[in-house]
Amino acid sequence: MSQAEHLTQGQRGEDAALRYLEQQGLKLVERNVRYPFGEIDLIMKQGQKWVFIEVKYRQSKQFGGALQAISQGKINRLRRAASHYMQCNQLDVECRFDVVAIDASEINWITNAF
C-alpha cells in the first residue's frame, strides 16, 4: 500500500469516527492538531468536557486489529500534545482521552481509554 493510499484510508477512518461521535452528541472543536512531538486526531466536546480522541483504522483484524495498534509511546505523545494544546489555548477544563478503533466497518468507541 502506498503512502497516499494509507493516508486516504486513515482519513476515511477519521471521517467515519467523526460522523459516529457527532451522532452520539459530541461537537467537533478541531481535527488533526499536530505538534513536533505528537498529534491529536480529533478534539471534541461532550457537554462541558473536552475529549481528545485517537482514531485507529484497520481494514481487518488480521494483525491484531485497531486497538492493538495503540502503543504506550502513542499514548504518551497524545497526552503531551493534549497538555500543550490546553496550555496554548489557556484551557483549565475537565478532559478525557477516548479511542475510536475501526476494524473494517466495526466501530468501537472506548471512553476514558487511558
mmCIF file with all atom_site columns, C-alpha atoms in Angstrom:
data_model
loop_
_atom_site.group_PDB
_atom_site.id
_atom_site.type_symbol
_atom_site.label_atom_id
_atom_site.label_alt_id
_atom_site.label_comp_id
_atom_site.label_asym_id
_atom_site.label_entity_id
_atom_site.label_seq_id
_atom_site.pdbx_PDB_ins_code
_atom_site.Cartn_x
_atom_site.Cartn_y
_atom_site.Cartn_z
_atom_site.occupancy
_atom_site.B_iso_or_equiv
_atom_site.pdbx_formal_charge
_atom_site.auth_seq_id
_atom_site.auth_comp_id
_atom_site.auth_asym_id
_atom_site.auth_atom_id
_atom_site.pdbx_PDB_model_num
ATOM 1   C CA . MET A 1 1   ? 0.000   0.000  0.000  1.00 0.00 ? 1   MET A CA 1
ATOM 2   C CA . SER A 1 2   ? 1.378   3.392  -0.947 1.00 0.00 ? 2   SER A CA 1
ATOM 3   C CA . GLN A 1 3   ? 1.666   6.298  1.493  1.00 0.00 ? 3   GLN A CA 1
ATOM 4   C CA . ALA A 1 4   ? -1.136  8.135  -0.358 1.00 0.00 ? 4   ALA A CA 1
ATOM 5   C CA . GLU A 1 5   ? -3.454  5.094  -0.091 1.00 0.00 ? 5   GLU A CA 1
ATOM 6   C CA . HIS A 1 6   ? -2.630  4.754  3.607  1.00 0.00 ? 6   HIS A CA 1
ATOM 7   C CA . LEU A 1 7   ? -3.441  8.414  4.258  1.00 0.00 ? 7   LEU A CA 1
ATOM 8   C CA . THR A 1 8   ? -6.685  8.153  2.310  1.00 0.00 ? 8   THR A CA 1
ATOM 9   C CA . GLN A 1 9   ? -7.779  5.131  4.358  1.00 0.00 ? 9   GLN A CA 1
ATOM 10  C CA . GLY A 1 10  ? -6.780  6.864  7.567  1.00 0.00 ? 10  GLY A CA 1
ATOM 11  C CA . GLN A 1 11  ? -8.746  9.933  6.520  1.00 0.00 ? 11  GLN A CA 1
ATOM 12  C CA . ARG A 1 12  ? -11.799 7.788  5.781  1.00 0.00 ? 12  ARG A CA 1
ATOM 13  C CA . GLY A 1 13  ? -11.438 6.218  9.225  1.00 0.00 ? 13  GLY A CA 1
ATOM 14  C CA . GLU A 1 14  ? -11.278 9.648  10.864 1.00 0.00 ? 14  GLU A CA 1
ATOM 15  C CA . ASP A 1 15  ? -14.293 10.810 8.865  1.00 0.00 ? 15  ASP A CA 1
ATOM 16  C CA . ALA A 1 16  ? -16.268 7.724  9.968  1.00 0.00 ? 16  ALA A CA 1
ATOM 17  C CA . ALA A 1 17  ? -15.229 8.259  13.590 1.00 0.00 ? 17  ALA A CA 1
ATOM 18  C CA . LEU A 1 18  ? -16.236 11.919 13.438 1.00 0.00 ? 18  LEU A CA 1
ATOM 19  C CA . ARG A 1 19  ? -19.680 11.084 12.000 1.00 0.00 ? 19  ARG A CA 1
ATOM 20  C CA . TYR A 1 20  ? -20.190 8.395  14.636 1.00 0.00 ? 20  TYR A CA 1
ATOM 21  C CA . LEU A 1 21  ? -19.205 10.658 17.542 1.00 0.00 ? 21  LEU A CA 1
ATOM 22  C CA . GLU A 1 22  ? -21.362 13.518 16.259 1.00 0.00 ? 22  GLU A CA 1
ATOM 23  C CA . GLN A 1 23  ? -24.297 11.077 16.167 1.00 0.00 ? 23  GLN A CA 1
ATOM 24  C CA . GLN A 1 24  ? -23.536 10.370 19.849 1.00 0.00 ? 24  GLN A CA 1
ATOM 25  C CA . GLY A 1 25  ? -23.856 14.097 20.619 1.00 0.00 ? 25  GLY A CA 1
ATOM 26  C CA . LEU A 1 26  ? -20.211 15.221 20.646 1.00 0.00 ? 26  LEU A CA 1
ATOM 27  C CA . LYS A 1 27  ? -19.276 18.519 18.987 1.00 0.00 ? 27  LYS A CA 1
ATOM 28  C CA . LEU A 1 28  ? -16.132 18.936 16.886 1.00 0.00 ? 28  LEU A CA 1
ATOM 29  C CA . VAL A 1 29  ? -13.656 21.569 18.071 1.00 0.00 ? 29  VAL A CA 1
ATOM 30  C CA . GLU A 1 30  ? -10.630 20.742 15.885 1.00 0.00 ? 30  GLU A CA 1
ATOM 31  C CA . ARG A 1 31  ? -9.105  17.863 13.981 1.00 0.00 ? 31  ARG A CA 1
ATOM 32  C CA . ASN A 1 32  ? -5.576  16.842 13.065 1.00 0.00 ? 32  ASN A CA 1
ATOM 33  C CA . VAL A 1 33  ? -3.791  19.085 15.545 1.00 0.00 ? 33  VAL A CA 1
ATOM 34  C CA . ARG A 1 34  ? -0.074  18.446 15.048 1.00 0.00 ? 34  ARG A CA 1
ATOM 35  C CA . TYR A 1 35  ? 2.978   19.327 17.084 1.00 0.00 ? 35  TYR A CA 1
ATOM 36  C CA . PRO A 1 36  ? 6.551   18.106 16.534 1.00 0.00 ? 36  PRO A CA 1
ATOM 37  C CA . PHE A 1 37  ? 6.119   15.706 19.475 1.00 0.00 ? 37  PHE A CA 1
ATOM 38  C CA . GLY A 1 38  ? 2.583   14.426 18.904 1.00 0.00 ? 38  GLY A CA 1
ATOM 39  C CA . GLU A 1 39  ? -0.730  14.621 17.109 1.00 0.00 ? 39  GLU A CA 1
ATOM 40  C CA . ILE A 1 40  ? -4.380  14.726 18.155 1.00 0.00 ? 40  ILE A CA 1
ATOM 41  C CA . ASP A 1 41  ? -6.778  13.228 15.615 1.00 0.00 ? 41  ASP A CA 1
ATOM 42  C CA . LEU A 1 42  ? -9.972  14.790 16.958 1.00 0.00 ? 42  LEU A CA 1
ATOM 43  C CA . ILE A 1 43  ? -10.727 17.309 19.691 1.00 0.00 ? 43  ILE A CA 1
ATOM 44  C CA . MET A 1 44  ? -14.395 17.326 20.625 1.00 0.00 ? 44  MET A CA 1
ATOM 45  C CA . LYS A 1 45  ? -16.655 18.415 23.439 1.00 0.00 ? 45  LYS A CA 1
ATOM 46  C CA . GLN A 1 46  ? -19.284 16.371 25.215 1.00 0.00 ? 46  GLN A CA 1
ATOM 47  C CA . GLY A 1 47  ? -21.221 18.854 27.268 1.00 0.00 ? 47  GLY A CA 1
ATOM 48  C CA . GLN A 1 48  ? -18.578 20.859 29.146 1.00 0.00 ? 48  GLN A CA 1
ATOM 49  C CA . LYS A 1 49  ? -15.969 18.069 28.971 1.00 0.00 ? 49  LYS A CA 1
ATOM 50  C CA . TRP A 1 50  ? -13.189 18.252 26.374 1.00 0.00 ? 50  TRP A CA 1
ATOM 51  C CA . VAL A 1 51  ? -12.391 14.958 24.688 1.00 0.00 ? 51  VAL A CA 1
ATOM 52  C CA . PHE A 1 52  ? -9.068  14.189 22.994 1.00 0.00 ? 52  PHE A CA 1
ATOM 53  C CA . ILE A 1 53  ? -9.560  11.304 20.588 1.00 0.00 ? 53  ILE A CA 1
ATOM 54  C CA . GLU A 1 54  ? -7.167  8.870  18.947 1.00 0.00 ? 54  GLU A CA 1
ATOM 55  C CA . VAL A 1 55  ? -8.615  7.178  15.865 1.00 0.00 ? 55  VAL A CA 1
ATOM 56  C CA . LYS A 1 56  ? -7.202  3.872  14.659 1.00 0.00 ? 56  LYS A CA 1
ATOM 57  C CA . TYR A 1 57  ? -8.408  2.244  11.458 1.00 0.00 ? 57  TYR A CA 1
ATOM 58  C CA . ARG A 1 58  ? -7.576  -1.210 10.153 1.00 0.00 ? 58  ARG A CA 1
ATOM 59  C CA . GLN A 1 59  ? -9.054  -2.961 7.142  1.00 0.00 ? 59  GLN A CA 1
ATOM 60  C CA . SER A 1 60  ? -9.186  -6.205 9.108  1.00 0.00 ? 60  SER A CA 1
ATOM 61  C CA . LYS A 1 61  ? -8.232  -7.762 12.433 1.00 0.00 ? 61  LYS A CA 1
ATOM 62  C CA . GLN A 1 62  ? -5.647  -9.941 10.687 1.00 0.00 ? 62  GLN A CA 1
ATOM 63  C CA . PHE A 1 63  ? -2.705  -8.412 12.562 1.00 0.00 ? 63  PHE A CA 1
ATOM 64  C CA . GLY A 1 64  ? -4.417  -7.785 15.888 1.00 0.00 ? 64  GLY A CA 1
ATOM 65  C CA . GLY A 1 65  ? -6.866  -5.070 14.894 1.00 0.00 ? 65  GLY A CA 1
ATOM 66  C CA . ALA A 1 66  ? -7.029  -1.352 15.504 1.00 0.00 ? 66  ALA A CA 1
ATOM 67  C CA . LEU A 1 67  ? -6.957  -1.448 19.310 1.00 0.00 ? 67  LEU A CA 1
ATOM 68  C CA . GLN A 1 68  ? -3.722  -3.436 19.307 1.00 0.00 ? 68  GLN A CA 1
ATOM 69  C CA . ALA A 1 69  ? -2.082  -0.681 17.251 1.00 0.00 ? 69  ALA A CA 1
ATOM 70  C CA . ILE A 1 70  ? -2.070  1.816  20.138 1.00 0.00 ? 70  ILE A CA 1
ATOM 71  C CA . SER A 1 71  ? 1.300   1.727  21.858 1.00 0.00 ? 71  SER A CA 1
ATOM 72  C CA . GLN A 1 72  ? 2.358   3.260  25.157 1.00 0.00 ? 72  GLN A CA 1
ATOM 73  C CA . GLY A 1 73  ? 4.512   5.676  23.149 1.00 0.00 ? 73  GLY A CA 1
ATOM 74  C CA . LYS A 1 74  ? 1.454   6.815  21.186 1.00 0.00 ? 74  LYS A CA 1
ATOM 75  C CA . ILE A 1 75  ? -0.470  7.342  24.415 1.00 0.00 ? 75  ILE A CA 1
ATOM 76  C CA . ASN A 1 76  ? 2.384   9.402  25.870 1.00 0.00 ? 76  ASN A CA 1
ATOM 77  C CA . ARG A 1 77  ? 2.614   11.557 22.706 1.00 0.00 ? 77  ARG A CA 1
ATOM 78  C CA . LEU A 1 78  ? -1.156  12.146 22.719 1.00 0.00 ? 78  LEU A CA 1
ATOM 79  C CA . ARG A 1 79  ? -1.102  13.166 26.399 1.00 0.00 ? 79  ARG A CA 1
ATOM 80  C CA . ARG A 1 80  ? 1.781   15.559 25.767 1.00 0.00 ? 80  ARG A CA 1
ATOM 81  C CA . ALA A 1 81  ? 0.045   17.065 22.723 1.00 0.00 ? 81  ALA A CA 1
ATOM 82  C CA . ALA A 1 82  ? -3.213  17.496 24.663 1.00 0.00 ? 82  ALA A CA 1
ATOM 83  C CA . SER A 1 83  ? -1.391  19.166 27.552 1.00 0.00 ? 83  SER A CA 1
ATOM 84  C CA . HIS A 1 84  ? 0.346   21.528 25.132 1.00 0.00 ? 84  HIS A CA 1
ATOM 85  C CA . TYR A 1 85  ? -2.946  22.290 23.360 1.00 0.00 ? 85  TYR A CA 1
ATOM 86  C CA . MET A 1 86  ? -4.623  23.130 26.678 1.00 0.00 ? 86  MET A CA 1
ATOM 87  C CA . GLN A 1 87  ? -1.718  25.392 27.704 1.00 0.00 ? 87  GLN A CA 1
ATOM 88  C CA . CYS A 1 88  ? -1.658  27.183 24.335 1.00 0.00 ? 88  CYS A CA 1
ATOM 89  C CA . ASN A 1 89  ? -5.417  27.771 24.479 1.00 0.00 ? 89  ASN A CA 1
ATOM 90  C CA . GLN A 1 90  ? -5.410  28.644 28.191 1.00 0.00 ? 90  GLN A CA 1
ATOM 91  C CA . LEU A 1 91  ? -7.902  25.892 28.971 1.00 0.00 ? 91  LEU A CA 1
ATOM 92  C CA . ASP A 1 92  ? -8.459  24.835 32.554 1.00 0.00 ? 92  ASP A CA 1
ATOM 93  C CA . VAL A 1 93  ? -11.185 22.294 31.878 1.00 0.00 ? 93  VAL A CA 1
ATOM 94  C CA . GLU A 1 94  ? -12.139 18.731 32.600 1.00 0.00 ? 94  GLU A CA 1
ATOM 95  C CA . CYS A 1 95  ? -10.972 16.422 29.828 1.00 0.00 ? 95  CYS A CA 1
ATOM 96  C CA . ARG A 1 96  ? -10.607 12.772 28.948 1.00 0.00 ? 96  ARG A CA 1
ATOM 97  C CA . PHE A 1 97  ? -8.914  10.582 26.357 1.00 0.00 ? 97  PHE A CA 1
ATOM 98  C CA . ASP A 1 98  ? -11.011 8.339  24.115 1.00 0.00 ? 98  ASP A CA 1
ATOM 99  C CA . VAL A 1 99  ? -10.128 5.876  21.404 1.00 0.00 ? 99  VAL A CA 1
ATOM 100 C CA . VAL A 1 100 ? -12.200 5.079  18.350 1.00 0.00 ? 100 VAL A CA 1
ATOM 101 C CA . ALA A 1 101 ? -10.998 1.787  16.901 1.00 0.00 ? 101 ALA A CA 1
ATOM 102 C CA . ILE A 1 102 ? -12.364 0.863  13.494 1.00 0.00 ? 102 ILE A CA 1
ATOM 103 C CA . ASP A 1 103 ? -11.815 -2.610 12.066 1.00 0.00 ? 103 ASP A CA 1
ATOM 104 C CA . ALA A 1 104 ? -13.300 -2.718 8.556  1.00 0.00 ? 104 ALA A CA 1
ATOM 105 C CA . SER A 1 105 ? -16.776 -1.297 9.302  1.00 0.00 ? 105 SER A CA 1
ATOM 106 C CA . GLU A 1 106 ? -16.948 -2.174 13.030 1.00 0.00 ? 106 GLU A CA 1
ATOM 107 C CA . ILE A 1 107 ? -16.617 0.908  15.242 1.00 0.00 ? 107 ILE A CA 1
ATOM 108 C CA . ASN A 1 108 ? -15.570 0.584  18.891 1.00 0.00 ? 108 ASN A CA 1
ATOM 109 C CA . TRP A 1 109 ? -15.642 3.767  20.993 1.00 0.00 ? 109 TRP A CA 1
ATOM 110 C CA . ILE A 1 110 ? -13.704 3.458  24.228 1.00 0.00 ? 110 ILE A CA 1
ATOM 111 C CA . THR A 1 111 ? -14.236 6.371  26.612 1.00 0.00 ? 111 THR A CA 1
ATOM 112 C CA . ASN A 1 112 ? -11.620 7.153  29.248 1.00 0.00 ? 112 ASN A CA 1
ATOM 113 C CA . ALA A 1 113 ? -9.288  4.793  27.399 1.00 0.00 ? 113 ALA A CA 1
ATOM 114 C CA . PHE A 1 114 ? -6.190  5.900  29.357 1.00 0.00 ? 114 PHE A CA 1
#
